[in-house]
Short mmCIF file of N, CA and C in Angstrom, two decimals:
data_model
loop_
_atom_site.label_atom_id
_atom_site.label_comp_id
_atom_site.label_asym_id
_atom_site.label_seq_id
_atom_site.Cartn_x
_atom_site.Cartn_y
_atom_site.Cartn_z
N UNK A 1 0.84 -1.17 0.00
CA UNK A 1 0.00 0.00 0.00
C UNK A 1 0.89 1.24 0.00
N UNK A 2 0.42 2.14 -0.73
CA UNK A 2 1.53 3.64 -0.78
C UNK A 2 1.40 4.75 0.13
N UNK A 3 2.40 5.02 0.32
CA UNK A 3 2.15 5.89 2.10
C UNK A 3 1.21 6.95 1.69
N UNK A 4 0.91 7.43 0.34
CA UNK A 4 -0.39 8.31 0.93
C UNK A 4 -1.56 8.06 0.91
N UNK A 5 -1.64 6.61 0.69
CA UNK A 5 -2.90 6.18 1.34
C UNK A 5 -2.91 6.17 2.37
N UNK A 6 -1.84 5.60 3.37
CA UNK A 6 -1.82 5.31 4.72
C UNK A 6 -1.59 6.85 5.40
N UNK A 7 -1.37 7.66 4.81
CA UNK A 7 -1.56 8.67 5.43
C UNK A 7 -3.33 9.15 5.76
N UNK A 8 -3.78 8.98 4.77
CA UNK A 8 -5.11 9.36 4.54
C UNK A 8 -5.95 8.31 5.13
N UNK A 9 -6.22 6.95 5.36
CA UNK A 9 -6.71 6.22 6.13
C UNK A 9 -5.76 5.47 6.70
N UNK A 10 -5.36 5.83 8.21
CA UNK A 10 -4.38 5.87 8.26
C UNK A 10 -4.60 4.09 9.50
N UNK A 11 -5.43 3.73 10.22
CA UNK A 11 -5.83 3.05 11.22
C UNK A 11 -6.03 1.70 10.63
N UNK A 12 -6.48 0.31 11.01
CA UNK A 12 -7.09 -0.47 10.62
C UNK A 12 -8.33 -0.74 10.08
N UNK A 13 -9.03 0.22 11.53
CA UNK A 13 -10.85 0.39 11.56
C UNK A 13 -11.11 1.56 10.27
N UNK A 14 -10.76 2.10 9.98
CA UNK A 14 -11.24 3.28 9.07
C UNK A 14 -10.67 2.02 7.50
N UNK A 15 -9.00 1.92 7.34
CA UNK A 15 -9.07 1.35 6.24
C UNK A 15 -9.79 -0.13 5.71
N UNK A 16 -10.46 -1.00 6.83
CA UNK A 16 -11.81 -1.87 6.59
C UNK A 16 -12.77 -1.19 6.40
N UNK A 17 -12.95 0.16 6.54
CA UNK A 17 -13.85 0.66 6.47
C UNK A 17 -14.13 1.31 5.20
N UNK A 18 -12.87 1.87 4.68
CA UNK A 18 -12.78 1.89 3.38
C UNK A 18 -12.76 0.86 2.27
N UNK A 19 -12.44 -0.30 2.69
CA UNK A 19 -12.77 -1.42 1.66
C UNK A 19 -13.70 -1.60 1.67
N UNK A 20 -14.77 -1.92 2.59
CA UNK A 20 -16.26 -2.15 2.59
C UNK A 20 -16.98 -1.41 1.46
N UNK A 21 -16.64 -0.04 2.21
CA UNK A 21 -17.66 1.01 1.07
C UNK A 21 -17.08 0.95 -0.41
N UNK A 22 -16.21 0.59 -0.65
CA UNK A 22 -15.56 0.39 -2.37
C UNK A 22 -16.51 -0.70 -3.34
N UNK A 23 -16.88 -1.56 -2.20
CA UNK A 23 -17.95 -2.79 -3.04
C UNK A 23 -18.85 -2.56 -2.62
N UNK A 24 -19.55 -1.21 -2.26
CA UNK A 24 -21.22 -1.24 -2.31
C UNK A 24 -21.28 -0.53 -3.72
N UNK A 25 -22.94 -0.52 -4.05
CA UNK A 25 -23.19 0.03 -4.88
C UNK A 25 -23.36 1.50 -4.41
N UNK A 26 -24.18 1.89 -3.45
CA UNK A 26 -24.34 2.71 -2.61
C UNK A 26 -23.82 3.17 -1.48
N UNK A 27 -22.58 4.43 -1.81
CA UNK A 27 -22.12 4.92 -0.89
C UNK A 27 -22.50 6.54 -0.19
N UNK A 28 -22.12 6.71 1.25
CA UNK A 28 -22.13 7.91 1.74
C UNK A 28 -20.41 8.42 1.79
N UNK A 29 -20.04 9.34 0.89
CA UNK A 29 -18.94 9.70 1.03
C UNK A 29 -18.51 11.01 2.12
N UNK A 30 -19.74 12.06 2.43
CA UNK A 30 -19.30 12.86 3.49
C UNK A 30 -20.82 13.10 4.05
N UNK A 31 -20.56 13.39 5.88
CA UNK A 31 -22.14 13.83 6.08
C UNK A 31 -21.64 14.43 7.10
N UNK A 32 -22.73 15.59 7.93
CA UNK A 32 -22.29 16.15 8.92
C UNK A 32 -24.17 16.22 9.24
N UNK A 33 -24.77 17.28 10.23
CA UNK A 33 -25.38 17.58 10.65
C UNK A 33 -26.49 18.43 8.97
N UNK A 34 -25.46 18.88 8.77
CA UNK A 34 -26.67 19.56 7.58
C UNK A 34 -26.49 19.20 5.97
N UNK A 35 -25.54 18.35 6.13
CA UNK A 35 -25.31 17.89 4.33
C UNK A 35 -25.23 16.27 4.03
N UNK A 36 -25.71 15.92 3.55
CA UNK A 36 -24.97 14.70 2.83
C UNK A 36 -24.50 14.75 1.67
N UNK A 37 -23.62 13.68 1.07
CA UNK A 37 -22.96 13.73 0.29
C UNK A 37 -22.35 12.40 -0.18
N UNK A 38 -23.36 11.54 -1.28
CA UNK A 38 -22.71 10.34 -1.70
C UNK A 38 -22.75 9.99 -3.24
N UNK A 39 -22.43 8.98 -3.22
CA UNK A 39 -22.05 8.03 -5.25
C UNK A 39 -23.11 6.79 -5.32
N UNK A 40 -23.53 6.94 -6.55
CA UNK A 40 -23.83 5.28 -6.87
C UNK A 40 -23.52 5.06 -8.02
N UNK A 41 -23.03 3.77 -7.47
CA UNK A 41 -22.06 3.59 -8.99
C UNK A 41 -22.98 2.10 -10.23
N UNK A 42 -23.09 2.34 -10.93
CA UNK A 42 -24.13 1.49 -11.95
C UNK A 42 -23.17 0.73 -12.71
N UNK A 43 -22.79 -0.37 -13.20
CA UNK A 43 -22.13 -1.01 -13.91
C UNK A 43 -22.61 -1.20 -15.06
N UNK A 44 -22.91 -0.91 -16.20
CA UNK A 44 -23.61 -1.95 -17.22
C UNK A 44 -23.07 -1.53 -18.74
N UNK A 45 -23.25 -2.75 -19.36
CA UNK A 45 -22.74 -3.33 -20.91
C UNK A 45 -23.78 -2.53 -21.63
N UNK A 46 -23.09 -2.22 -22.65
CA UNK A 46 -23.62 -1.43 -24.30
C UNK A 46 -23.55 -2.40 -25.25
N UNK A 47 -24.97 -3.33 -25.74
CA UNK A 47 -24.59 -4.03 -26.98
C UNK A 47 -24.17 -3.79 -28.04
N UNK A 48 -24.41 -2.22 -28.02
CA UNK A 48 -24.29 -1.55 -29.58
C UNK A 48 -22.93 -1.32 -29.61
N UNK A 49 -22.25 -0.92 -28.66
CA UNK A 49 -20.80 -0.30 -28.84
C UNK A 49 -19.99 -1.60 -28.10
N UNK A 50 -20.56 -2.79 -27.84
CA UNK A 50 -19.62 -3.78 -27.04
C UNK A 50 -18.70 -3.68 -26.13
N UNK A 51 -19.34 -2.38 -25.01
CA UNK A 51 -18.67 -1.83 -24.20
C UNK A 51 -18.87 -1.93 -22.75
N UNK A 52 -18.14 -1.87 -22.22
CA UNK A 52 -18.79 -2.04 -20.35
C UNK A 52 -18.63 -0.56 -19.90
N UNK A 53 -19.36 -0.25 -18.97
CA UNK A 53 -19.24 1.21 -19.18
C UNK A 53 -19.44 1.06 -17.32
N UNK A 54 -19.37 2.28 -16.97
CA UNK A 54 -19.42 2.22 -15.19
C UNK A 54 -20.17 4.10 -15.02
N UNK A 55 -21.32 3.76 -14.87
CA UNK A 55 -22.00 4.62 -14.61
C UNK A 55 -21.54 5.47 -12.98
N UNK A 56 -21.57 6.71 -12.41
CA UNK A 56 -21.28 7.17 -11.36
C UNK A 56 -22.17 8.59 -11.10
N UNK A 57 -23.23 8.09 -10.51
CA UNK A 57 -23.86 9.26 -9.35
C UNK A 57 -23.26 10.02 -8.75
N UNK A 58 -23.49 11.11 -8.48
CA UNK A 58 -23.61 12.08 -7.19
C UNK A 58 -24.60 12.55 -6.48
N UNK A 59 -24.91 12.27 -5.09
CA UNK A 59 -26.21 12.83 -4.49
C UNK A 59 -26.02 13.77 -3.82
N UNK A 60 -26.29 15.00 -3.55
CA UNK A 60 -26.48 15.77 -2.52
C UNK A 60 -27.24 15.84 -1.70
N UNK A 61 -27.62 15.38 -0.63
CA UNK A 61 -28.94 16.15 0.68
C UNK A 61 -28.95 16.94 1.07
N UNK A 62 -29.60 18.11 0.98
CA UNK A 62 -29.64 18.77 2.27
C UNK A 62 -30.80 18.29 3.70
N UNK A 63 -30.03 18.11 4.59
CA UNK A 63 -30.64 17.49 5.34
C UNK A 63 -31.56 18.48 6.60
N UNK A 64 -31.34 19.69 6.35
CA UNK A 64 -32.24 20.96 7.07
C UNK A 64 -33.66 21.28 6.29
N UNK A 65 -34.02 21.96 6.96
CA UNK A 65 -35.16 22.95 6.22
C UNK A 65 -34.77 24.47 5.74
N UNK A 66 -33.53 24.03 5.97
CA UNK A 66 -32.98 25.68 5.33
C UNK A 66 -32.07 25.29 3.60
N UNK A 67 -32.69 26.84 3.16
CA UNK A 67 -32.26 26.67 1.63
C UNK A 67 -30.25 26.92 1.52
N UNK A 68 -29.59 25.81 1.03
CA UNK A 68 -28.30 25.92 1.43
C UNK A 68 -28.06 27.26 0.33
N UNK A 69 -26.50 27.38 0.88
CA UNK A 69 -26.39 29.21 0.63
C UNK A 69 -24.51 29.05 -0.22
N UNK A 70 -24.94 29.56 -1.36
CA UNK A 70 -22.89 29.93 -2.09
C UNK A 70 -22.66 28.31 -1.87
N UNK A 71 -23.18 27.39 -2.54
CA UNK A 71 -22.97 25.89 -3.03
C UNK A 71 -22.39 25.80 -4.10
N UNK A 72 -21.05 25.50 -4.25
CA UNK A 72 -20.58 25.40 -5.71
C UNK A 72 -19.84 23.55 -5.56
N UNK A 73 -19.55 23.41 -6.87
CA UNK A 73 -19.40 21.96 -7.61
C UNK A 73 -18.31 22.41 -8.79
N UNK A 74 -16.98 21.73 -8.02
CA UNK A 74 -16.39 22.27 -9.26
C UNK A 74 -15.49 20.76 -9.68
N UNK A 75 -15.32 20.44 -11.02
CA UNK A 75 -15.12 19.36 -11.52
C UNK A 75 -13.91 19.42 -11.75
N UNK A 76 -13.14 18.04 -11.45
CA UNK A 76 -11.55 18.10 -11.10
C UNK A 76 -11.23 16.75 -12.09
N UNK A 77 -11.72 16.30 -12.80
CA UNK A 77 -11.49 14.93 -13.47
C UNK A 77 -10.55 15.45 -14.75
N UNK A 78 -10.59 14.07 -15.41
CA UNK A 78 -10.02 14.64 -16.71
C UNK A 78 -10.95 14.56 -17.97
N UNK A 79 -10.07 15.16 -19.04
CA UNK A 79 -11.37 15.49 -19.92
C UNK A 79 -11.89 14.19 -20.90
N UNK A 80 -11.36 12.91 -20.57
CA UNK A 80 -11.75 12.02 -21.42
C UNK A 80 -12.87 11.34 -20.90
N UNK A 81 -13.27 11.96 -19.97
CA UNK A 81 -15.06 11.28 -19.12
C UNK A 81 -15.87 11.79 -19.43
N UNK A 82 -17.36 11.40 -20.28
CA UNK A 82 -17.82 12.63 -20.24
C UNK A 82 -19.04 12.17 -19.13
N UNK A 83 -19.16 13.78 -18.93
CA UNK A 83 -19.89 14.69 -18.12
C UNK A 83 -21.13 14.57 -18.14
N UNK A 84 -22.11 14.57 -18.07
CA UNK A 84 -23.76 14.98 -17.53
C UNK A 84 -23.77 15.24 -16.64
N UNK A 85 -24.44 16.81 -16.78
CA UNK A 85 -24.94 17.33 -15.30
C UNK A 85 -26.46 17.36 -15.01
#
């Protein structure tokens, strides 16, 4: 494993914890009191193009009754994915 993983999950309990959530379909990647924030990831084959393709969600919650405020989303990938927003 490369030390900046182990920097970043750095324990036993957190990095089982990170393997777990890698094989769900449905993950929570950040939450606090007023946000959530997770992926679902879809796997599926294209007969037409004979392709496997890996579909990837983003969910946001807001988990208040208040309208969230200066929310931005800024995309850090590279440009050979494409995009739907």
């Amino acid at each position: 494993m490369n030390s900046k993983f182990n920097k970043l999950v750095g324990s036993p309990e957190v990095r089982l914890k990170y393997k777990k959530q890698c094989l769900k379909s449905k993950n929570i990647l950040f939450e606090n009191d007023g946000l959530q924030i997770g992926c679902k990831i879809l796997p599926f084959y294209d007969f037409y193009t004979s392709k496997n393709y890996l579909q990837m969600q983003i969910f946001i919650g807001n988990k208040t009754n208040k309208k969230l405020q200066r929310f931005n989303i800024h995309y850090r990938g590279t440009s050979n994915l494409e995009l739907y927003v």
